[in-house]
mmCIF file of C-alpha atoms in Angstrom:
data_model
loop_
_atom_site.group_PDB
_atom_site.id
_atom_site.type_symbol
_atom_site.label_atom_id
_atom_site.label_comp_id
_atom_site.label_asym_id
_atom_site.label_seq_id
_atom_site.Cartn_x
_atom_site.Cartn_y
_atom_site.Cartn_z
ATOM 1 C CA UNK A 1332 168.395 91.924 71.385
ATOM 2 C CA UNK A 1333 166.822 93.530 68.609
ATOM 3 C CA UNK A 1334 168.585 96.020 66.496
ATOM 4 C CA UNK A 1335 167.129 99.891 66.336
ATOM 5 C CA UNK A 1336 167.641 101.928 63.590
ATOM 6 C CA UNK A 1337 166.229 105.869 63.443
ATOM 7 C CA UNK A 1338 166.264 106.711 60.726
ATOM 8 C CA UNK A 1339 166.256 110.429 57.869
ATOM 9 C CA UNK A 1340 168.091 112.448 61.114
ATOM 10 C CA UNK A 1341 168.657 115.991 59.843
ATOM 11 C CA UNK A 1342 169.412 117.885 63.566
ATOM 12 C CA UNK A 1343 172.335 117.483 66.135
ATOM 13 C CA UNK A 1344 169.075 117.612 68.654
ATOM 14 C CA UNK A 1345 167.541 114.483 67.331
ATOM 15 C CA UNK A 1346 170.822 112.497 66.647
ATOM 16 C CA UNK A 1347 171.718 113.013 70.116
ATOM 17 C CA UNK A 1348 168.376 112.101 71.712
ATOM 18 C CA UNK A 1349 168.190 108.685 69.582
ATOM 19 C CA UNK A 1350 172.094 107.976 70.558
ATOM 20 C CA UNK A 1351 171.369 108.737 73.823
ATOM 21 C CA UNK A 1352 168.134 106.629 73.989
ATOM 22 C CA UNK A 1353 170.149 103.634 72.837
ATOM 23 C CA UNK A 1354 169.714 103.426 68.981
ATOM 24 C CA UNK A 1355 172.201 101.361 67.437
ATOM 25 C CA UNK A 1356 172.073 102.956 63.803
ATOM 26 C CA UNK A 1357 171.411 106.576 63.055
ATOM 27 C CA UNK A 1358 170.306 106.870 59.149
ATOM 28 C CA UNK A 1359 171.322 110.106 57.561
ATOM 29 C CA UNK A 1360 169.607 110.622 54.019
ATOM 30 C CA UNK A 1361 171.616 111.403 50.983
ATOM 31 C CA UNK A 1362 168.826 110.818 48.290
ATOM 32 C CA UNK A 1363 166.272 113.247 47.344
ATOM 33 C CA UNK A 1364 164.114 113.673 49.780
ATOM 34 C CA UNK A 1365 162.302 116.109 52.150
ATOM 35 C CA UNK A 1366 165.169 114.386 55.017
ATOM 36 C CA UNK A 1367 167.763 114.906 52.577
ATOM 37 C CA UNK A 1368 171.079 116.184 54.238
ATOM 38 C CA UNK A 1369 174.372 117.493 52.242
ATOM 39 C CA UNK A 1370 177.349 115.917 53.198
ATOM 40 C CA UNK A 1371 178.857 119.186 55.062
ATOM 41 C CA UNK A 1372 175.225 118.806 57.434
ATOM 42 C CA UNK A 1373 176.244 115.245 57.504
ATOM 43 C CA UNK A 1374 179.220 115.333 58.654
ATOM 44 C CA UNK A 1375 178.493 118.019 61.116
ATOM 45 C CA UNK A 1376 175.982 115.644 62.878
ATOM 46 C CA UNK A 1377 178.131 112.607 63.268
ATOM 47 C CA UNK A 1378 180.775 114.805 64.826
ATOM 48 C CA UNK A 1379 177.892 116.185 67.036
ATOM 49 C CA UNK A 1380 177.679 112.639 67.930
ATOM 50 C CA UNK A 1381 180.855 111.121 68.346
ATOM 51 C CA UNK A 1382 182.068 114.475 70.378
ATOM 52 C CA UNK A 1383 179.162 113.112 73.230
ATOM 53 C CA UNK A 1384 180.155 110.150 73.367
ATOM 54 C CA UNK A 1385 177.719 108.233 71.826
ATOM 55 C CA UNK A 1386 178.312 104.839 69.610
ATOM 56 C CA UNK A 1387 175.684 104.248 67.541
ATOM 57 C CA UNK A 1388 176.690 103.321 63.836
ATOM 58 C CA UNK A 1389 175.906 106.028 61.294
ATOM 59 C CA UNK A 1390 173.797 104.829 58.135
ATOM 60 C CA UNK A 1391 173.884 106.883 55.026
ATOM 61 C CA UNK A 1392 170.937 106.359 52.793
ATOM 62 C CA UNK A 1393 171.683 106.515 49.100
ATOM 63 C CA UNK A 1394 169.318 105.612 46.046
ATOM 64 C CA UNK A 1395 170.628 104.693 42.516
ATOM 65 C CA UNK A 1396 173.928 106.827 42.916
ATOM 66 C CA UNK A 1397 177.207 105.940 41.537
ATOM 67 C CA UNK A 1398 179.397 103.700 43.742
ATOM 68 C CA UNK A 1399 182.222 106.224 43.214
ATOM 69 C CA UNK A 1400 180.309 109.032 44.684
ATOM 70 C CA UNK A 1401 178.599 106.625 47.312
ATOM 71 C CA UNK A 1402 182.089 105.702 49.031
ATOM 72 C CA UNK A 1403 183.124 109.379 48.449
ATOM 73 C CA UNK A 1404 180.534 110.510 50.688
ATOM 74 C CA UNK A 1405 180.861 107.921 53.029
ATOM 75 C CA UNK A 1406 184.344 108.445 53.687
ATOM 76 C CA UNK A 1407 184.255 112.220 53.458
ATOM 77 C CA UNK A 1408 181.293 111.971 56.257
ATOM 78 C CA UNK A 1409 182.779 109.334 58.160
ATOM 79 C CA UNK A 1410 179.434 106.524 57.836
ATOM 80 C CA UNK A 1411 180.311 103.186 59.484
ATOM 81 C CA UNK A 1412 177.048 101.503 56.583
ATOM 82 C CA UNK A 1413 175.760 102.466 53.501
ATOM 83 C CA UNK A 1414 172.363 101.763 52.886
ATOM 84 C CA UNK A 1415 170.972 101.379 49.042
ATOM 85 C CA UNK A 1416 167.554 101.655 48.921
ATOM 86 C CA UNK A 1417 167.206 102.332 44.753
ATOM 87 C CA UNK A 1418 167.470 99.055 42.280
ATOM 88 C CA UNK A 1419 170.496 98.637 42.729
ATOM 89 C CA UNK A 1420 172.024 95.238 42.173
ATOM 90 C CA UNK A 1421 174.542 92.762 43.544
ATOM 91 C CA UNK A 1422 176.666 93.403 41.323
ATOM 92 C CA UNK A 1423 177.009 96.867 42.347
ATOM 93 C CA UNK A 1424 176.798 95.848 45.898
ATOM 94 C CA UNK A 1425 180.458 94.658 45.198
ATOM 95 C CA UNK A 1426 181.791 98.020 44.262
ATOM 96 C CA UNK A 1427 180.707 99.784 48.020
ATOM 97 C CA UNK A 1428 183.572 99.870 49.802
ATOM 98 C CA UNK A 1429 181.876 99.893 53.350
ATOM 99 C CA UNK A 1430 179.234 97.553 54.884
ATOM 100 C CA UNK A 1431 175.922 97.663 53.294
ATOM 101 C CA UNK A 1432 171.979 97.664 54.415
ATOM 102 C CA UNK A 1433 170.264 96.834 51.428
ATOM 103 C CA UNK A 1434 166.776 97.419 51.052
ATOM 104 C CA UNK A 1435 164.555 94.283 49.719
ATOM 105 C CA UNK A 1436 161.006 96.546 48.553
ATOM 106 C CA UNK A 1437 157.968 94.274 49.396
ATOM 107 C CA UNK A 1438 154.772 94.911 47.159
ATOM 108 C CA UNK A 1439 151.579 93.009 47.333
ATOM 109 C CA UNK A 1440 152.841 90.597 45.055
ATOM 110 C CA UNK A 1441 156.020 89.934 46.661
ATOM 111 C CA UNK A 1442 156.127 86.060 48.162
ATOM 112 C CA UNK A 1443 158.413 84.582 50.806
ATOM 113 C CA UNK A 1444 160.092 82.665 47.865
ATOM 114 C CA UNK A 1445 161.402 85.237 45.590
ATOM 115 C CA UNK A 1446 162.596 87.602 48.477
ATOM 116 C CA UNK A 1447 164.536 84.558 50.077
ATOM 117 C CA UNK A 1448 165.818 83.654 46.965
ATOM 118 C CA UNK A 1449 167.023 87.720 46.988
ATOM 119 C CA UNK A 1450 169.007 86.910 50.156
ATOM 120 C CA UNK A 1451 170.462 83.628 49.382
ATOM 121 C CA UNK A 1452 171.819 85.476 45.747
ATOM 122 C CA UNK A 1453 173.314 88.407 48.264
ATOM 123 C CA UNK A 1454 174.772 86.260 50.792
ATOM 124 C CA UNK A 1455 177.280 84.960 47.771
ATOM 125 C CA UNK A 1456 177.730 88.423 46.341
ATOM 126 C CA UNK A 1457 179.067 90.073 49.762
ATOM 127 C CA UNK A 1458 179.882 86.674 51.678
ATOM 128 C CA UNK A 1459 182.600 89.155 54.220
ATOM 129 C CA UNK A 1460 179.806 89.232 56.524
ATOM 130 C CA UNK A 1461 179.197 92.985 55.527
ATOM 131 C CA UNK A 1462 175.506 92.511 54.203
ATOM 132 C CA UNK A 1463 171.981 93.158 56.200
ATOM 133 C CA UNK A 1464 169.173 93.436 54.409
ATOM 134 C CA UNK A 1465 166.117 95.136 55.117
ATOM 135 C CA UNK A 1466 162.556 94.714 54.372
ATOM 136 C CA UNK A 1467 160.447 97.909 53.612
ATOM 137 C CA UNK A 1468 157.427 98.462 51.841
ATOM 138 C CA UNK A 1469 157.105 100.179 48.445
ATOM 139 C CA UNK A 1470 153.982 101.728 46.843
ATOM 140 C CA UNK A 1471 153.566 104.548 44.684
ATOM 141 C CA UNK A 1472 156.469 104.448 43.388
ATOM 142 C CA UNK A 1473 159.101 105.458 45.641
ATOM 143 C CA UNK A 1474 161.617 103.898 47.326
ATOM 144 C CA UNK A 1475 160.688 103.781 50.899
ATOM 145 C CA UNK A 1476 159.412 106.298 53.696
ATOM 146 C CA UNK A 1477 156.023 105.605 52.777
ATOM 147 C CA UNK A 1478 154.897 105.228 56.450
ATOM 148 C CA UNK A 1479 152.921 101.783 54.925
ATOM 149 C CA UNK A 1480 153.407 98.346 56.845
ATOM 150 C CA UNK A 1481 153.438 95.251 54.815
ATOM 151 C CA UNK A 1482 152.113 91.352 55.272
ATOM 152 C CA UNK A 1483 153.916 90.822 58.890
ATOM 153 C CA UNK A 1484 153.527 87.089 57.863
ATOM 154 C CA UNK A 1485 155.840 87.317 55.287
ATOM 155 C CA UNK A 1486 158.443 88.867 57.474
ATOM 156 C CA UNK A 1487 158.206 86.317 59.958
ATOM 157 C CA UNK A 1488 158.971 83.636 57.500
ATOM 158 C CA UNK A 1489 161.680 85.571 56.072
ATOM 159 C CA UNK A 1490 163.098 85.813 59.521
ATOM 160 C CA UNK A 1491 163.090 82.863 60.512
ATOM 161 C CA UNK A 1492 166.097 81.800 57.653
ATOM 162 C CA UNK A 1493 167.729 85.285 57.947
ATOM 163 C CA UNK A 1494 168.708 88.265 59.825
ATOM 164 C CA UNK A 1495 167.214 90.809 58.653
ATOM 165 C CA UNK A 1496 165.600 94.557 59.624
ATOM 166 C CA UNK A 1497 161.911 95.397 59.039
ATOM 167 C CA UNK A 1498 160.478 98.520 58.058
ATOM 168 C CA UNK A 1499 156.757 100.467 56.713
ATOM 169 C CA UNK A 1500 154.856 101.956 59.115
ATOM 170 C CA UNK A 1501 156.216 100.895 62.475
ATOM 171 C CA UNK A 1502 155.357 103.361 65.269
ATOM 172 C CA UNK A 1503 155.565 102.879 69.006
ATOM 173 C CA UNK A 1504 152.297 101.555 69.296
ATOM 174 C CA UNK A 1505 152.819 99.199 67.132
ATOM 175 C CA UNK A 1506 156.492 98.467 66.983
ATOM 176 C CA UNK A 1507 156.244 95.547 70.082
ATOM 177 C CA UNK A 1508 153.581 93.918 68.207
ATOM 178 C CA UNK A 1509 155.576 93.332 65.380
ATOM 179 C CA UNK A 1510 158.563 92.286 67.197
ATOM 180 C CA UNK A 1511 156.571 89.643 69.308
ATOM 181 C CA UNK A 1512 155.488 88.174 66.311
ATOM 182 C CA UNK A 1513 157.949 88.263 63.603
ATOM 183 C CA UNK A 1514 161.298 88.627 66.164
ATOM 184 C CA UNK A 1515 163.407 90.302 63.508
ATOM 185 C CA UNK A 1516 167.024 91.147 63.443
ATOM 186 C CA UNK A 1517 165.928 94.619 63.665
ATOM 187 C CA UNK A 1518 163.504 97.438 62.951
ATOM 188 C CA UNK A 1519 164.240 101.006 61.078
ATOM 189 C CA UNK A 1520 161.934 103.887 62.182
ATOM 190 C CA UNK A 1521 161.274 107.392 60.631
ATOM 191 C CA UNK A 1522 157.927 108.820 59.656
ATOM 192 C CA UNK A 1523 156.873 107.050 63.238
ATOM 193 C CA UNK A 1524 158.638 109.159 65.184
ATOM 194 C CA UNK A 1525 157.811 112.078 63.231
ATOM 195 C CA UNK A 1526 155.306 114.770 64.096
ATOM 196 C CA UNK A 1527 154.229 117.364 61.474
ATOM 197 C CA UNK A 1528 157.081 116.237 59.165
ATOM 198 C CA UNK A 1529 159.724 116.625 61.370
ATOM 199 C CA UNK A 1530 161.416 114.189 64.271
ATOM 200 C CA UNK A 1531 159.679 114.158 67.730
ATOM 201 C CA UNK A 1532 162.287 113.457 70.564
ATOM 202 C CA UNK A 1533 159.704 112.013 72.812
ATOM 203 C CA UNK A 1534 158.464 109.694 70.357
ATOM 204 C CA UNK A 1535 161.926 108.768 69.401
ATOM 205 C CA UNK A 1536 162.520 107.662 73.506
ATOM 206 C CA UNK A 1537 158.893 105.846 73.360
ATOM 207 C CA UNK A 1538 160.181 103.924 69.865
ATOM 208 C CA UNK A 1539 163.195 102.636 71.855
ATOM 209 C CA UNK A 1540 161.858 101.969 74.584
ATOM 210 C CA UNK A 1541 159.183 99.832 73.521
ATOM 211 C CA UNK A 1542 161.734 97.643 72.145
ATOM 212 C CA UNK A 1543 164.430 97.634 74.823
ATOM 213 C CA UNK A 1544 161.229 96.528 76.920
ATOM 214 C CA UNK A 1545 159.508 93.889 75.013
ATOM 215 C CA UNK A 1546 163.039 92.444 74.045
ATOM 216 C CA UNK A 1547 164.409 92.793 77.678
ATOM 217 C CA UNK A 1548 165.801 89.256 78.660
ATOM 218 C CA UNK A 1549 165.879 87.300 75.066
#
């Protein structure tokens, strides 16, 4: 069944409705950015969590820090992943001490050769099984969260030799489209199930439940 991840949670009240709803990963954002929590907030919310029950595992999103302060703040917050999303390397993948999502940026010039050649490199580098990677789109600039989908065909023959999350743009109109066609490991959500900047708890149920619905039965 496909993997859901909601992702740049900054309130208990939205934390609890995706756990509730049946996300499997919560991202909490650590980089600048209008989501951007501090690690007190953080930690706050996954307590929020685990004190209702819930299971999900907790993400937090980190871009071109140092991997001392990234497994500070993971430990200090309790995360169960750390997700790099910056440049960083494999090299420096080595030094996180906890599983990783790392973020593989597709441009208009990425091709299906160079980002599985990407994989295969990371695959050696953290070979413990603690490695997913994710593809999201990048323009502008920045590193993610642009709310801009990508060439689906390029997923799809990414997926089909790895398992891996897709990002850019998904929404739940268009979330079951892209799982029928490119059946990834996963999908990561957050400007989609946004309104006016800030999480919508009725979009977040609609999200998951697109996906609980079109994957019901694989």
């Amino acid at each position: 069944m496909t993997k859901i991840k909601i992702c740049g949670l900054s309130e208990i009240e939205h934390a609890l409705v995706a756990s509730r709803s049946g996300a499997d990963f919560l991202g909490l954002v650590f980089a600048p950015s209008r989501r951007q929590v501090s690690p007190d907030r953080a930690l706050r919310l996954v307590e929020a969590v685990r004190g209702a029950g819930a299971h999900p595992a907790v993400v937090g999103v980190f871009v071109n820090a140092a991997a001392e302060e990234v497994n500070r703040t993971a430990e200090y917050c309790h995360l169960d992943w750390v997700q790099l999303s910056g440049d960083e390397d494999w090299d420096y993948c080595r030094q996180i001490s906890w599983p990783i999502i790392k973020v593989i940026p597709v441009t208009p010039e990425s091709t299906v050769e160079a980002i599985l050649a990407q994989l295969e490199r990371g695959q050696q580098f953290r070979s413990d099984g603690g490695l997913v990677c994710l593809l999201d789109s990048r323009a502008g600039g920045g590193y993610g969260g642009s709310g801009q989908t990508f060439d689906w065909h390029l997923a799809r023959e990414v997926c089909r030799r790895f398992p891996v999350m897709v990002a850019g743009g998904l929404t739940p109109a268009n979330v079951g489209r892209l799982i029928s066609e490119v059946r990834p490991w996963g999908v990561d959500v957050s400007s989609g199930v946004e309104v006016a900047g800030r999480k919508d708890a009725a979009k977040i149920r609609a999200f998951i439940e697109v996906v609980r619905r079109v994957t019901e039965g694989w």
